[in-house]
Tab-separated table of C-alpha atoms in Angstrom:
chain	number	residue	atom	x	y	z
A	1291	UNK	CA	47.029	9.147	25.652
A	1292	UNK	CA	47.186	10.066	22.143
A	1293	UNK	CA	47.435	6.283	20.954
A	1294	UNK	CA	44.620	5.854	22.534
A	1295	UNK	CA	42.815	8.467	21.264
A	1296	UNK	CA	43.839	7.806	18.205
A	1297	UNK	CA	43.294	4.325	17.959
A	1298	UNK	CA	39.371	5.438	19.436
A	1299	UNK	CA	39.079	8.127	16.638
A	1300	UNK	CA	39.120	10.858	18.762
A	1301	UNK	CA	41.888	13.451	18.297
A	1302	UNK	CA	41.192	14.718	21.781
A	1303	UNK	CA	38.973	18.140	20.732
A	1304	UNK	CA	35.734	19.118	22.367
A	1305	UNK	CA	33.001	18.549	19.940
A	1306	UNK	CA	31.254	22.322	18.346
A	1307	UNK	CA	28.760	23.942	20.694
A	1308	UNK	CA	26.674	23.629	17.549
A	1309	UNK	CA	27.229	19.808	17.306
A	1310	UNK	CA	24.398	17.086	18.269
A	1311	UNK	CA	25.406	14.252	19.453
A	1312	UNK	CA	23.521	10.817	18.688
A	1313	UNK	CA	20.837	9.854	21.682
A	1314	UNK	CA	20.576	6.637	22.352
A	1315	UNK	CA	17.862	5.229	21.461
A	1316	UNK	CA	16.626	2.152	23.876
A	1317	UNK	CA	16.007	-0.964	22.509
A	1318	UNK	CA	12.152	-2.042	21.690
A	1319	UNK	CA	10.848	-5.008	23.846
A	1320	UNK	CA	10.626	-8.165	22.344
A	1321	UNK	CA	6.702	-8.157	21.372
A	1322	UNK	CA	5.048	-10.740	23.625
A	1323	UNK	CA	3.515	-13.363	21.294
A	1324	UNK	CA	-0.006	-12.974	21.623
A	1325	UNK	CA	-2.057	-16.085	20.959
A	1326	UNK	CA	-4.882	-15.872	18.536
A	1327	UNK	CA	-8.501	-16.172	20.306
A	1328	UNK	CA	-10.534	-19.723	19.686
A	1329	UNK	CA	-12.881	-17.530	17.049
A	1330	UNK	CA	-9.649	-15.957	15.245
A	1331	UNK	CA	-8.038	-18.859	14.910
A	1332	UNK	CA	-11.584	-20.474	13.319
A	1333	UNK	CA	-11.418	-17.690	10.712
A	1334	UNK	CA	-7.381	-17.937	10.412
A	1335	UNK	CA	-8.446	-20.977	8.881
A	1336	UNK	CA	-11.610	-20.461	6.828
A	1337	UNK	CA	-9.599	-17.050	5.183
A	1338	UNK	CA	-7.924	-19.511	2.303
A	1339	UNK	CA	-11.351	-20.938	1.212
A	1340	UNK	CA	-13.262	-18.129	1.256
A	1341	UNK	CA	-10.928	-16.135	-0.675
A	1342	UNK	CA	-10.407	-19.013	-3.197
A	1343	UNK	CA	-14.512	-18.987	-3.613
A	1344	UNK	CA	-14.791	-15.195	-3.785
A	1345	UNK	CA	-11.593	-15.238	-6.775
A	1346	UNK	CA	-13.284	-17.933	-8.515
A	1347	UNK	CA	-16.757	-15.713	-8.549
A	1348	UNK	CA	-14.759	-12.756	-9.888
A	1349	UNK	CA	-12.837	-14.908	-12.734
A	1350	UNK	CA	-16.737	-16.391	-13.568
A	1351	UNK	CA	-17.828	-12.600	-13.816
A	1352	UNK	CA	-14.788	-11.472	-16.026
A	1353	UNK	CA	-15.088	-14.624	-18.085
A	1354	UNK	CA	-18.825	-13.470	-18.507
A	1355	UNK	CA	-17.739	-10.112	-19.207
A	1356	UNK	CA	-14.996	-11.055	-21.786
A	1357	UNK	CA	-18.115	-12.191	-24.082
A	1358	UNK	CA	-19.418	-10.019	-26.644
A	1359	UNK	CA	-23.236	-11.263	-26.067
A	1360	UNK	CA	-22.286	-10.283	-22.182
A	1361	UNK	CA	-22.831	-6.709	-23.134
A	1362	UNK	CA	-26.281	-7.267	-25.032
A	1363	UNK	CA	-28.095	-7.493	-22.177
A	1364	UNK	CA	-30.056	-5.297	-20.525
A	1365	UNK	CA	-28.370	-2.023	-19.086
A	1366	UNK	CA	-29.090	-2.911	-15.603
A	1367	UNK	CA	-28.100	-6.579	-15.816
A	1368	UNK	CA	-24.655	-5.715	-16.811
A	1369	UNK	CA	-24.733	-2.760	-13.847
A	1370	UNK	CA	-25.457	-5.480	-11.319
A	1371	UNK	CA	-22.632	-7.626	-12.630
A	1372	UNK	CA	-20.176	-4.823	-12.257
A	1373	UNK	CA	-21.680	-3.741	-9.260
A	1374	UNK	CA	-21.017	-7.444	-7.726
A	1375	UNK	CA	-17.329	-7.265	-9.429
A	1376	UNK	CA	-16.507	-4.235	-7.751
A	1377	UNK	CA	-18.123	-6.096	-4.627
A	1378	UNK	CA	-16.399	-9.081	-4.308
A	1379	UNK	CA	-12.887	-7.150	-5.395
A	1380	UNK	CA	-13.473	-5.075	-1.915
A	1381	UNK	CA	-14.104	-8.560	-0.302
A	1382	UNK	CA	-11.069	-10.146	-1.514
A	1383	UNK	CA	-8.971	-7.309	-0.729
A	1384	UNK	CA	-10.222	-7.039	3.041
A	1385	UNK	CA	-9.899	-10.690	3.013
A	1386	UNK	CA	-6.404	-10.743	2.310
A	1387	UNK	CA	-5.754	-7.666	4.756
A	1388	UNK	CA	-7.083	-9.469	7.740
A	1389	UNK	CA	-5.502	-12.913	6.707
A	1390	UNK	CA	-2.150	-10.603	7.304
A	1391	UNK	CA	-2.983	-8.519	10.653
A	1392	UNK	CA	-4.163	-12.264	11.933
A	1393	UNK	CA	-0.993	-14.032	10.657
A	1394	UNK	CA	0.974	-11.301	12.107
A	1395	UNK	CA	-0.102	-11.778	15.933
């Protein structure tokens, strides 16, 4: 019995009152694969060129920006600008966020 116990790495001792032991934790279900509806799978598609025209609008804008005579203008003209900056950053970002929750189903 000792071999054994050994060879298990036991040495045959109760465990401490005080001791936890490890629960077993079950195993997750496999996560069904959930098809993508006719509409998500439309805009699964239409993500890429929509964000590729919303990143070429905000590199036109910073290019704009990067002149000097850019900031000549009028106050408000250069508040719309980085009003539609700003914008079209929160566009691209939720853009990108949904292209990953619909690539993930």
């Amino acid at each position: 019995d000792w071999q054994r116990q050994a060879a298990a790495g036991t040495d045959g001792s109760k465990p401490a009152a005080g001791a936890a032991t490890p629960a077993k934790v079950p195993a997750a279900a496999p996560a069904k694969s959930k098809k993508l509806s006719y509409k998500d799978q439309r805009e699964l598609e239409q993500l890429p060129q929509k964000i590729e025209q919303l990143e070429a609008e905000l590199a036109e804008l910073h290019q704009q920006m990067a002149d000097a005579a850019f900031y000549q203008q009028p106050a408000t003209v250069i508040a719309e600008s980085q009003q539609r900056m700003k914008t079209i950053e929160a566009e691209v970002a939720a853009a990108y966020s949904r292209w990953e929750s619909l690539e993930q189903v």
